[in-house]
Coordinates of N, CA and C and ligand atoms in Angstrom, one line a residue:
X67 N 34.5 -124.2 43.3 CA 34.7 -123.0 42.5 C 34.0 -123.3 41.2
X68 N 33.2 -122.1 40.9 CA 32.2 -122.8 39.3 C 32.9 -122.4 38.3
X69 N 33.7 -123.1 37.4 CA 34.0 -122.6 36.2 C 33.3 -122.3 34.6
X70 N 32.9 -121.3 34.6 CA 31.9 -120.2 34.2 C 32.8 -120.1 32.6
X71 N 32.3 -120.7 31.5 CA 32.7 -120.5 30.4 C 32.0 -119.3 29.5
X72 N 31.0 -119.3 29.9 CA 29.7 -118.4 29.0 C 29.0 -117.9 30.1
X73 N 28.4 -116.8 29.8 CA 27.7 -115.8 30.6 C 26.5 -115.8 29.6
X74 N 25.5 -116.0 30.3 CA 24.1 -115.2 29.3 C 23.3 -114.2 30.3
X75 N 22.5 -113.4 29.4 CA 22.4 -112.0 30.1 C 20.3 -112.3 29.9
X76 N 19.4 -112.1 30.6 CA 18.2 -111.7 30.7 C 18.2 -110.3 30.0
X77 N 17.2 -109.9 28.9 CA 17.3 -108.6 28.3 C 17.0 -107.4 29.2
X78 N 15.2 -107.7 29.1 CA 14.3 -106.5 29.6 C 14.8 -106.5 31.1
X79 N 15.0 -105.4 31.6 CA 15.0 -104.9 33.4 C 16.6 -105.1 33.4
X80 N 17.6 -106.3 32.8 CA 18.7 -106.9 33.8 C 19.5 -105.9 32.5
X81 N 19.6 -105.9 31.4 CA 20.4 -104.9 30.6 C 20.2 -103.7 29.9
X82 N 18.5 -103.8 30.1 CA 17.8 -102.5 29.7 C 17.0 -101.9 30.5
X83 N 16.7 -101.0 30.4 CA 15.9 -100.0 31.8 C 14.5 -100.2 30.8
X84 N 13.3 -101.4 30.9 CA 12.4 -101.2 30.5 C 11.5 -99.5 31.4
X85 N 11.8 -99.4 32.2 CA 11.3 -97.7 32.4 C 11.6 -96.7 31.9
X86 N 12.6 -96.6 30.5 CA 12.7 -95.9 30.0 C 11.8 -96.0 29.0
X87 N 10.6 -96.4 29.0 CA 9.4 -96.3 27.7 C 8.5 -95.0 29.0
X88 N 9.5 -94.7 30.3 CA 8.0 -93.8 31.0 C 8.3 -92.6 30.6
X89 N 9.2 -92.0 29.8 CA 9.6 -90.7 29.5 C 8.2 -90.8 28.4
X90 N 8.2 -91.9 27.6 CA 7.1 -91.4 26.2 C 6.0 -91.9 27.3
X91 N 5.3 -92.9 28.3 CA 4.4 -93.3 29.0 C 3.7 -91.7 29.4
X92 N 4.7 -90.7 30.0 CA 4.1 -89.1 30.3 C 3.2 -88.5 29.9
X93 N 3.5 -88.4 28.4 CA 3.2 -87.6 27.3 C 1.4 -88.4 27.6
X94 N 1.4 -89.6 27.3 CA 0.2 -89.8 27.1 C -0.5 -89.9 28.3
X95 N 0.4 -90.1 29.6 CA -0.7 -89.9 31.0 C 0.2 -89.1 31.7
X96 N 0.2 -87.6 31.8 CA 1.0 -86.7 32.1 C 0.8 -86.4 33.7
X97 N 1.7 -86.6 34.4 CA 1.9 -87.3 35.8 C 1.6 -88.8 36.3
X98 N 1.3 -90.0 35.7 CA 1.5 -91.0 36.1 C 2.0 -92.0 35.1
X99 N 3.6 -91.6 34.4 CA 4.0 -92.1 33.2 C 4.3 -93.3 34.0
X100 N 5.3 -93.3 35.4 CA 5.9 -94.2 35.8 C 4.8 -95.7 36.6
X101 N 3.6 -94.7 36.9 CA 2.5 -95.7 37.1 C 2.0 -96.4 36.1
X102 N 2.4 -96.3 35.0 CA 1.4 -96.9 33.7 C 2.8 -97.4 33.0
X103 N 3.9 -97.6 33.5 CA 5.3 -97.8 33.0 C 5.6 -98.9 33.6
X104 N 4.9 -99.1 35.1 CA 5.1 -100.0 35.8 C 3.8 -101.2 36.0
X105 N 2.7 -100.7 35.8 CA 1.8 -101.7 35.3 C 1.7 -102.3 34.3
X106 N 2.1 -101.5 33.3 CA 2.1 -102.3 31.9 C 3.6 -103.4 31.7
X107 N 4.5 -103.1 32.4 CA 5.6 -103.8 32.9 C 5.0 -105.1 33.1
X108 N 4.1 -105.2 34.2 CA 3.6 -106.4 35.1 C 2.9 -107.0 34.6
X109 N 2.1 -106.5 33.9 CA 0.7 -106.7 33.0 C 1.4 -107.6 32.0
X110 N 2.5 -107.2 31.1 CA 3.1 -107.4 30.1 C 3.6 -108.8 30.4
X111 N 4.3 -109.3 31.5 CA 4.9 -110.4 32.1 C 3.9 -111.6 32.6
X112 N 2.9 -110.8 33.5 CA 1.9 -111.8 33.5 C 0.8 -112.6 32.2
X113 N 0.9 -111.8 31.1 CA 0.1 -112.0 29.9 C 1.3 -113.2 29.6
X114 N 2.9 -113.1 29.6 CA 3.3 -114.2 28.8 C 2.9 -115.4 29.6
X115 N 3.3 -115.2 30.9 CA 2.6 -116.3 31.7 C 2.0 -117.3 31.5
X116 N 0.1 -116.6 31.0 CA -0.9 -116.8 31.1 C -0.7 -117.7 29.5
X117 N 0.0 -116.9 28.8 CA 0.2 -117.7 27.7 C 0.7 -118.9 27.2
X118 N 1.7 -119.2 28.0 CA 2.3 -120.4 27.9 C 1.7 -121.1 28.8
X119 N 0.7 -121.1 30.3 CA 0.2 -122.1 30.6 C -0.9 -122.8 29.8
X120 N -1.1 -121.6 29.3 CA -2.3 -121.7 27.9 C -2.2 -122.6 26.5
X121 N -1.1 -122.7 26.2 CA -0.2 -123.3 25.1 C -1.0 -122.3 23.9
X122 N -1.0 -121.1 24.3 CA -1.4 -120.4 23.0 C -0.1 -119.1 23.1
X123 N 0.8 -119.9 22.2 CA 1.9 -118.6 22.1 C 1.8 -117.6 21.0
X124 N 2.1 -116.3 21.3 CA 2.0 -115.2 20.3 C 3.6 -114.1 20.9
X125 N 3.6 -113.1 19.7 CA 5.1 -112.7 20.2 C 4.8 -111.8 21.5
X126 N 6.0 -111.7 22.2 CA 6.0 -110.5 23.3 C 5.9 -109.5 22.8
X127 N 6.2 -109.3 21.6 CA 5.1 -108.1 21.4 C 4.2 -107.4 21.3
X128 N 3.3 -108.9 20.8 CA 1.9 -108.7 20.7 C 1.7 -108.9 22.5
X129 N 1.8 -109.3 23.4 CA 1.7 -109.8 24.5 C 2.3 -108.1 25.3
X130 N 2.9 -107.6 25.0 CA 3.4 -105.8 25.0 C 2.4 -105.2 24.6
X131 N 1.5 -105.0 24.0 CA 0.7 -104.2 23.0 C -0.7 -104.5 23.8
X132 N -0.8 -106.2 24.0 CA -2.3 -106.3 24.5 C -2.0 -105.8 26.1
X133 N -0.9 -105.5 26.6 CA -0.8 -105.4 28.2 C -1.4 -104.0 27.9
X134 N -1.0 -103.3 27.3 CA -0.9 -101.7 27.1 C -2.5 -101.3 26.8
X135 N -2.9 -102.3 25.9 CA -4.2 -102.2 26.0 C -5.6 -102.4 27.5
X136 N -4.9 -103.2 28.3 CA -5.5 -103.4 29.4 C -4.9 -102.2 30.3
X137 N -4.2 -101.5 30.3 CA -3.3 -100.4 31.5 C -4.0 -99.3 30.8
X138 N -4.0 -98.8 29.6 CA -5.0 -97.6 29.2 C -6.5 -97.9 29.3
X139 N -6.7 -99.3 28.9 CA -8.5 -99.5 30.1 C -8.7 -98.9 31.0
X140 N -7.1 -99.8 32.0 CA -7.2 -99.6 33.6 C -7.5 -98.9 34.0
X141 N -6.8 -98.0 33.7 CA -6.5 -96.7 34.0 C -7.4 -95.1 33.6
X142 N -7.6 -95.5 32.2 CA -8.9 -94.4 31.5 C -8.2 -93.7 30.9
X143 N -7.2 -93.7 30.4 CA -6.5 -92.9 29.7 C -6.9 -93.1 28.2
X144 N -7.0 -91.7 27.9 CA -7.2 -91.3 26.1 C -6.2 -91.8 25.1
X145 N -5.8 -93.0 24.4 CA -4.9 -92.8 24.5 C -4.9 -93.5 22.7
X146 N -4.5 -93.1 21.7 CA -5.5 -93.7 20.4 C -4.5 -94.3 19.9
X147 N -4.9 -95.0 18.8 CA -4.3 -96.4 18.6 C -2.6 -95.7 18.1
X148 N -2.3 -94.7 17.4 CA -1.0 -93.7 17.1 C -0.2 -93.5 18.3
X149 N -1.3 -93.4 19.4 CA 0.3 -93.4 20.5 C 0.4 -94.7 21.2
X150 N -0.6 -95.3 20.8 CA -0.5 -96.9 21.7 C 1.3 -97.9 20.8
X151 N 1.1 -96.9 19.4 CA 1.8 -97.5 18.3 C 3.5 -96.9 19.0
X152 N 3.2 -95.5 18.9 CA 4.4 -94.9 19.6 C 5.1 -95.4 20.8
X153 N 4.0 -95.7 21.5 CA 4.2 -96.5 23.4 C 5.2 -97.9 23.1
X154 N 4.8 -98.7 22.0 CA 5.4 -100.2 21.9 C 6.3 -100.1 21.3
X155 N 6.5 -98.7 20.2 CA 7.9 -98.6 19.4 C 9.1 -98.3 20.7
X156 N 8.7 -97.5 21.5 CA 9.5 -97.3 22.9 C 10.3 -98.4 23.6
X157 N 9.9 -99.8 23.1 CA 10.5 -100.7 23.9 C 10.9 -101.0 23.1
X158 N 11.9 -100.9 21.6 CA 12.7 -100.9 21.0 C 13.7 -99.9 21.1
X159 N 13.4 -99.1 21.8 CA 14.8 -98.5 22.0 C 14.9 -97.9 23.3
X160 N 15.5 -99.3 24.2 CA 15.4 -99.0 25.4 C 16.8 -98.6 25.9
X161 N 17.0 -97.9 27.2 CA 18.4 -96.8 27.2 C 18.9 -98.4 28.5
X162 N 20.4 -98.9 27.5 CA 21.1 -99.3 28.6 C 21.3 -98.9 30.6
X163 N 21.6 -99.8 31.2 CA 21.9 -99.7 32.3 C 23.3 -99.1 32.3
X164 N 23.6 -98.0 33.4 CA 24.6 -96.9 33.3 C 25.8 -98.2 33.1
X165 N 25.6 -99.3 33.6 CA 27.6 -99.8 34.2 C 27.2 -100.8 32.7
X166 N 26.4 -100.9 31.8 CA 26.3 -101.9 31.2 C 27.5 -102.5 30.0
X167 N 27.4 -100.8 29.1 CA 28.3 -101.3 28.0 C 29.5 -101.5 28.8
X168 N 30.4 -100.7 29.3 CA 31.7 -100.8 29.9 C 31.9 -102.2 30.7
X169 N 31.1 -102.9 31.5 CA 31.2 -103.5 31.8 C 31.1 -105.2 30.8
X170 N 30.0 -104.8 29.5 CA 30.5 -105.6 28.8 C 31.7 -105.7 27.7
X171 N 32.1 -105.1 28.0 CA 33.4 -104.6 26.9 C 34.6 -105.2 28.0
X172 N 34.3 -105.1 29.0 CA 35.4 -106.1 30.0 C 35.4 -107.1 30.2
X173 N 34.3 -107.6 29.8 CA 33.7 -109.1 29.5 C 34.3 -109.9 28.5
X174 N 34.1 -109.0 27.0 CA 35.1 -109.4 26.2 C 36.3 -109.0 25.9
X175 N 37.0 -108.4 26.9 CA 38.5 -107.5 26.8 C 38.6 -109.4 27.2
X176 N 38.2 -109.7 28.5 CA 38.9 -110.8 29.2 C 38.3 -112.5 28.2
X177 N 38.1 -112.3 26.8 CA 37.6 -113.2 26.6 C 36.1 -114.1 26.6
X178 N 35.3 -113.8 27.0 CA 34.5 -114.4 27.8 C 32.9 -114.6 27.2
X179 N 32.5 -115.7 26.4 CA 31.6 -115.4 25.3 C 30.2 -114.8 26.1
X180 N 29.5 -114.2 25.3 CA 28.5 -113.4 25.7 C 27.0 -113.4 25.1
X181 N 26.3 -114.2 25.9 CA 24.6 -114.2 24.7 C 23.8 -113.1 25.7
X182 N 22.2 -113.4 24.9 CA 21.8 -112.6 25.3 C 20.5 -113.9 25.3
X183 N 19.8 -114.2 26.0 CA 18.3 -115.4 26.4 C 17.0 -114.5 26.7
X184 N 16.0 -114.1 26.0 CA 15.1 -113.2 25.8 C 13.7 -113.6 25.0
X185 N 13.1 -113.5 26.0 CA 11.5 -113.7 25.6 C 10.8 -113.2 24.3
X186 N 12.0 -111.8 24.4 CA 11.6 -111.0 23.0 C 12.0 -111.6 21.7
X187 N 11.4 -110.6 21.0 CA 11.4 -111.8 19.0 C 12.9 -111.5 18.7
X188 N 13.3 -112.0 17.6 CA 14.6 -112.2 17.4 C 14.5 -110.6 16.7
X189 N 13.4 -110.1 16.0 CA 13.3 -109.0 15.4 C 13.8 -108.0 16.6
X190 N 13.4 -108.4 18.0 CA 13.0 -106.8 19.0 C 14.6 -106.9 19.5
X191 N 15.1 -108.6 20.4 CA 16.1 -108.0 20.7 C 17.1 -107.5 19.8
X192 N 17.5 -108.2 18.4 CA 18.7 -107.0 17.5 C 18.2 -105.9 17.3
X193 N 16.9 -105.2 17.7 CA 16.5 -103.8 17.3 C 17.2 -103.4 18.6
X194 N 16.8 -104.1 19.8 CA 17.1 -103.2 21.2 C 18.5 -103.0 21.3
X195 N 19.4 -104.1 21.0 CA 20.6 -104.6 21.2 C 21.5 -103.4 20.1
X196 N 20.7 -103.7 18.8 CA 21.3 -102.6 18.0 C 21.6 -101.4 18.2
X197 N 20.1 -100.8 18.2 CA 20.1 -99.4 18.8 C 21.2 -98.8 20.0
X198 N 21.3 -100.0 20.8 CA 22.4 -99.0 21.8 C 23.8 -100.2 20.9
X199 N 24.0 -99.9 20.1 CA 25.3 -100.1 19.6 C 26.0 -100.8 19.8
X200 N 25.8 -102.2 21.1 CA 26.0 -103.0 22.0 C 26.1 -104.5 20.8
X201 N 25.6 -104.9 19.9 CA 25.3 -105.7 19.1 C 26.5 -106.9 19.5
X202 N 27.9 -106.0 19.1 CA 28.8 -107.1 18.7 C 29.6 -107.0 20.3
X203 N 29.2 -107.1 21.4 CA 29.6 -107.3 22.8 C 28.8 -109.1 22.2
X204 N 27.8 -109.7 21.8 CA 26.9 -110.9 22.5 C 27.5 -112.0 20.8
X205 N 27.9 -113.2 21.4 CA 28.1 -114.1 20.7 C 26.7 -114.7 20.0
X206 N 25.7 -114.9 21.1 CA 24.1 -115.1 20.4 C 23.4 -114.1 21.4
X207 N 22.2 -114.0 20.2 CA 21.5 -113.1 20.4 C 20.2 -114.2 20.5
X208 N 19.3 -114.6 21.7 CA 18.7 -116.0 21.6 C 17.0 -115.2 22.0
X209 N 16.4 -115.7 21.0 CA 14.8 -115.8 21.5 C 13.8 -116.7 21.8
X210 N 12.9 -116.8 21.9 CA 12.5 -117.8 22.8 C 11.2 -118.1 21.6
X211 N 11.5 -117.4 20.4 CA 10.7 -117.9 19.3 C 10.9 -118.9 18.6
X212 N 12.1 -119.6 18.8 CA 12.3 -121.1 18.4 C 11.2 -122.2 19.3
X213 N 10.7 -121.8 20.3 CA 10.0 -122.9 20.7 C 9.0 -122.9 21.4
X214 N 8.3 -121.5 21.2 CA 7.4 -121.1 21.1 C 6.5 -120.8 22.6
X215 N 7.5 -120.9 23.6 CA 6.5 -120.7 24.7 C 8.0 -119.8 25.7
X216 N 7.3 -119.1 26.5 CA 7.8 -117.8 27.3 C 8.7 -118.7 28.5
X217 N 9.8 -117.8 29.0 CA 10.2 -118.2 30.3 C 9.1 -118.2 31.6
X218 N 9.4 -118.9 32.6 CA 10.8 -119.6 32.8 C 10.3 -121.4 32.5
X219 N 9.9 -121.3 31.4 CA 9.5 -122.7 30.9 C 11.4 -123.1 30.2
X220 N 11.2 -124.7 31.0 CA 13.0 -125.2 30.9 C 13.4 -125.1 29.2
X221 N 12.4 -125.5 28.8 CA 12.9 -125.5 27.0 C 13.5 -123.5 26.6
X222 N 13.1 -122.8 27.3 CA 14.0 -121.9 26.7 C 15.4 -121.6 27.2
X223 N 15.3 -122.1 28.8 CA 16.8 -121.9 29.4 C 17.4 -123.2 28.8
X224 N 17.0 -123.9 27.7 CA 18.3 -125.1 27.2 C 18.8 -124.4 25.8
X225 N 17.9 -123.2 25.4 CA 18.4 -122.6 24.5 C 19.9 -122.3 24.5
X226 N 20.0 -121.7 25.5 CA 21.4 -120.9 26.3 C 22.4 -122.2 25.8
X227 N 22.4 -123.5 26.9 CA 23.3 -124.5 26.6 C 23.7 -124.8 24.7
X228 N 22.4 -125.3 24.1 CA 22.5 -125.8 22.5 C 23.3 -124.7 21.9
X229 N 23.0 -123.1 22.5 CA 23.9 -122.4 21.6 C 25.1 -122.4 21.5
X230 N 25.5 -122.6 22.6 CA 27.0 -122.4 23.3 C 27.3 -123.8 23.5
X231 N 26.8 -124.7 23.3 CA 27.7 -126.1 23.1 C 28.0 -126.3 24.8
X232 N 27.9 -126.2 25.5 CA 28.5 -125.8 26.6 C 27.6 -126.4 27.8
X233 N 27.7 -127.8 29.0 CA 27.3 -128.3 29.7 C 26.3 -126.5 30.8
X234 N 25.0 -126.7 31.6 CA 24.7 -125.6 32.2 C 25.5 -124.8 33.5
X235 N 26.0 -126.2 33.6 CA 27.0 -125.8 34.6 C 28.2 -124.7 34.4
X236 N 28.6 -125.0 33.1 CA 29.6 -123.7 32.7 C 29.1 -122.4 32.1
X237 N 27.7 -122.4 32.4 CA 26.8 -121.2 31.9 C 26.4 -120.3 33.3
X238 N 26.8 -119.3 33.4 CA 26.4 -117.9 34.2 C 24.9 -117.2 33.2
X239 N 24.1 -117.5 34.2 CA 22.7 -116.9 33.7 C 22.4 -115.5 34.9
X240 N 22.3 -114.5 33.6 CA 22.3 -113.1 34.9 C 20.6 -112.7 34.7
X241 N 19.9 -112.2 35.4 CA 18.3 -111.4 35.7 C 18.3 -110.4 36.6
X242 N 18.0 -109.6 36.3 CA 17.4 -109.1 37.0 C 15.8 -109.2 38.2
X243 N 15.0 -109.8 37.3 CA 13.8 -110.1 37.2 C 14.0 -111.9 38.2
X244 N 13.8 -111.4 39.4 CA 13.8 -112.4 40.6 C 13.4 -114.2 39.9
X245 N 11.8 -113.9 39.2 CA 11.3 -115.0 38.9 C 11.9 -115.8 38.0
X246 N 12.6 -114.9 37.4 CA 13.4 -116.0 35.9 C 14.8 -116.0 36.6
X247 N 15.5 -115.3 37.6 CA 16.5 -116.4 38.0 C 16.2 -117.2 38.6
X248 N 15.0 -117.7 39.1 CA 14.5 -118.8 39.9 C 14.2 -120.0 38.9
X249 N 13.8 -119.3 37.6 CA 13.9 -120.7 36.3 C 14.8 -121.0 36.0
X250 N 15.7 -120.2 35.7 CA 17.3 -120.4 35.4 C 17.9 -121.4 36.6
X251 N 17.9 -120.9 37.8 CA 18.4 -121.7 38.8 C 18.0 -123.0 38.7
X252 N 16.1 -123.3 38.5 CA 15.5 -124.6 38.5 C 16.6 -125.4 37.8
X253 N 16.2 -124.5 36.3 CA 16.9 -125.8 35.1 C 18.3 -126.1 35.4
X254 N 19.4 -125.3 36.3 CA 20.2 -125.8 36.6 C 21.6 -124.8 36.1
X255 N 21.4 -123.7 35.8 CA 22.2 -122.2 35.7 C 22.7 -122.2 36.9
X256 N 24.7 -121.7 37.1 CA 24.4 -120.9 38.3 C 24.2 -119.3 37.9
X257 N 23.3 -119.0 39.0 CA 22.5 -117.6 38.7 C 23.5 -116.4 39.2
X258 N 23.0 -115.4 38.9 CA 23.4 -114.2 38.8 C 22.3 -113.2 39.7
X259 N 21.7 -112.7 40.2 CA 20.4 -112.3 40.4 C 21.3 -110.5 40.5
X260 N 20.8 -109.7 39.8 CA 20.8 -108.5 39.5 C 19.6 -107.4 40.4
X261 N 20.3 -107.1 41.9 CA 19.1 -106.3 42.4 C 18.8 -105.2 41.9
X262 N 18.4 -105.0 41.5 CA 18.9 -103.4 40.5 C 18.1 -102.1 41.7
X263 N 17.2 -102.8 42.5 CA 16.3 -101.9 43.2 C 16.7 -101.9 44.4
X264 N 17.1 -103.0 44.8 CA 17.3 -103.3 46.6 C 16.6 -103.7 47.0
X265 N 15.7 -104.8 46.4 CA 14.4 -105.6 47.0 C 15.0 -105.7 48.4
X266 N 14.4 -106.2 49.5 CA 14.6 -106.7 50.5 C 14.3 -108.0 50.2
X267 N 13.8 -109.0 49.3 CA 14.3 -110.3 49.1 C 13.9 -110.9 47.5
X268 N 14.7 -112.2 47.6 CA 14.4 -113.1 46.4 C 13.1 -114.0 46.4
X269 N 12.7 -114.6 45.4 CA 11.4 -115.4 45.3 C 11.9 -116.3 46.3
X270 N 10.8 -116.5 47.2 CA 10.5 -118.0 48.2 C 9.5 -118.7 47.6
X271 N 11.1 -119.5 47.0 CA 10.1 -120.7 46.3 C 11.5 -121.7 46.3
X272 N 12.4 -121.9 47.4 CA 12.8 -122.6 48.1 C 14.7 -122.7 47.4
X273 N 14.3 -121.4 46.5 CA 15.7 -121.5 46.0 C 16.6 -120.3 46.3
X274 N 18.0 -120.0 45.9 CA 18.1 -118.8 46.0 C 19.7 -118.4 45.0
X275 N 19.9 -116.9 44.8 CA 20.8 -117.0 43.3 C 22.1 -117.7 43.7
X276 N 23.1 -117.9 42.9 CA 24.4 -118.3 43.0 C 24.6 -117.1 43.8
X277 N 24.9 -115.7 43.2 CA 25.5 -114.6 43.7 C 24.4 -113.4 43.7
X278 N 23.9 -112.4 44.7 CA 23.4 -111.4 44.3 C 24.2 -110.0 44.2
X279 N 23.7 -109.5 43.4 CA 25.0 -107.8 43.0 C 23.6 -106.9 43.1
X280 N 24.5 -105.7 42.5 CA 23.8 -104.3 42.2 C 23.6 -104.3 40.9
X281 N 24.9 -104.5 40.0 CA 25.0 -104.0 38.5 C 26.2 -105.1 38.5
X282 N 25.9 -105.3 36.7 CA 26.2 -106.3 36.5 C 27.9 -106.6 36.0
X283 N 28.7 -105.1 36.6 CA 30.0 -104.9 36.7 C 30.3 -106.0 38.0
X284 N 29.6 -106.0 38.7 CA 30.1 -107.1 40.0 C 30.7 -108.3 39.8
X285 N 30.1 -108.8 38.5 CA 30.3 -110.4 38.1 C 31.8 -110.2 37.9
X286 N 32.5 -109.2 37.1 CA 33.5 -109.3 37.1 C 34.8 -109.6 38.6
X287 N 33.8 -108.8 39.3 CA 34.8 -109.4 40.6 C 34.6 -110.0 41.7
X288 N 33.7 -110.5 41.4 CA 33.6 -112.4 42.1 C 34.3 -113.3 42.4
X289 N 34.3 -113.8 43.8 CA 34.8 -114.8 44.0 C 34.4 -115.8 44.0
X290 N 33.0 -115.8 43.5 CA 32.2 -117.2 43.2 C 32.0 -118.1 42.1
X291 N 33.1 -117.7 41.5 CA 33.3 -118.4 40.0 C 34.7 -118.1 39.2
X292 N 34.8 -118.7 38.3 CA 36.2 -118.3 37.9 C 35.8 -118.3 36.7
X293 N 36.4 -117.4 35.5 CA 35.5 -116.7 34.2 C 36.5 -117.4 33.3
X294 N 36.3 -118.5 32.9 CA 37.8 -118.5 31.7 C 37.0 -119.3 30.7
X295 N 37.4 -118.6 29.1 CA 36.6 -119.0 28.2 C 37.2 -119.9 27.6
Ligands
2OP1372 C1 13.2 -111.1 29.1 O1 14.0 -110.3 28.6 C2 11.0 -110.6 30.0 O2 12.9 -109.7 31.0 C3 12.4 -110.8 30.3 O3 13.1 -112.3 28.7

């Protein structure tokens, strides 16, 4: 039985609906918001990638901004530098997952400290975090700008442990985003994997999560861990 002191939470996709930037994505490609919502998504993730095998780090935002720039290439869309500005302000205020607040509010009814491990700047997650009013649910709010290179590179999943003082083993690391519970699991997290879609599977790359859910109210009733802080 894992005894689970700390929980940390993946931001983009596993506690925010990054598709909620395709309501403003419309406006500027009106019928294919969710296709330019969803490439620039991938575009955005592959750019950090490329970055850090690169050792040339710059923020996820700028790494947000240039994806956006390659998906309005892609794509041919008119789209001028004012709404490109609008488009990236959009992922600052991204709309929680329906079971999220309530579910973290049960998290800390039952004690149970709460971060947040995120590729974004320490500026974007307290913007994202803020905005949905969520702030004081997370003990750290952790970016991956202390050390300058993107997940699932191990030096950011040790961030999680240094903050929390706390061996990895008593760290619950939740994603949505298949690939980074597969980093998390590497460095030695038990994982959480958040299907939010219903993939029909996880990365084969020879690992697989502690537990898979729907939403991230499941953790609460688990029998694959025991939550005491
Ligand atoms: C994160 O929030 C990009 O979803 C990833 O770190």
């Amino acid at each position: 039985m894992l005894d689970i002191k700390a929980i940390v939470f993946d931001l983009y996709g596993t506690l925010f609906d990054v598709h909620s930037v395709a309501t403003a994505c419309e406006a500027v490609a009106p019928g294919r918001g969710m296709e330019l919502s969803q490439l620039w998504r991938q575009k955005q993730l592959e750019y950090t990638w490329l970055r850090s095998m690169m050792g040339q780090y710059l923020s996820f935002e700028q790494a947000t901004a240039d994806a956006l720039d390659y998906c309005v290439a892609r794509l041919g869309l008119p789209a001028d530098a004012g709404q490109r500005a609008t488009l990236c302000d959009a992922y600052l205020a991204l709309q929680p997952h329906a079971e999220v607040p309530a579910a973290l509010q049960e998290l800390n009814r039952r004690g149970i400290p709460l971060g947040i491990l995120s590729n974004g700047s320490v500026r974007s997650i307290a913007a994202v975090v803020g905005n949905a009013g969520l702030a004081e649910r997370f003990r750290h709010l952790l970016s991956v700008e202390p050390v300058q290179v993107f997940k699932p590179d191990p030096r950011v999943y040790a961030l999680g442990e240094d903050a929390f003082g706390l061996g990895r083993q008593h760290i619950l690391f939740v994603s949505s985003n298949a690939w980074d519970a597969t980093g998390a699991g590497h460095f030695g997290y038990p994982t959480c994997w958040v299907n939010r879609n219903g993939a029909n599977t996880f990365e084969c790359m020879g690992s697989r999560p502690t537990l898979e859910v729907r939403g991230i109210d499941a953790i609460l009733a688990s029998d694959a861990w025991r939550l005491a802080a």
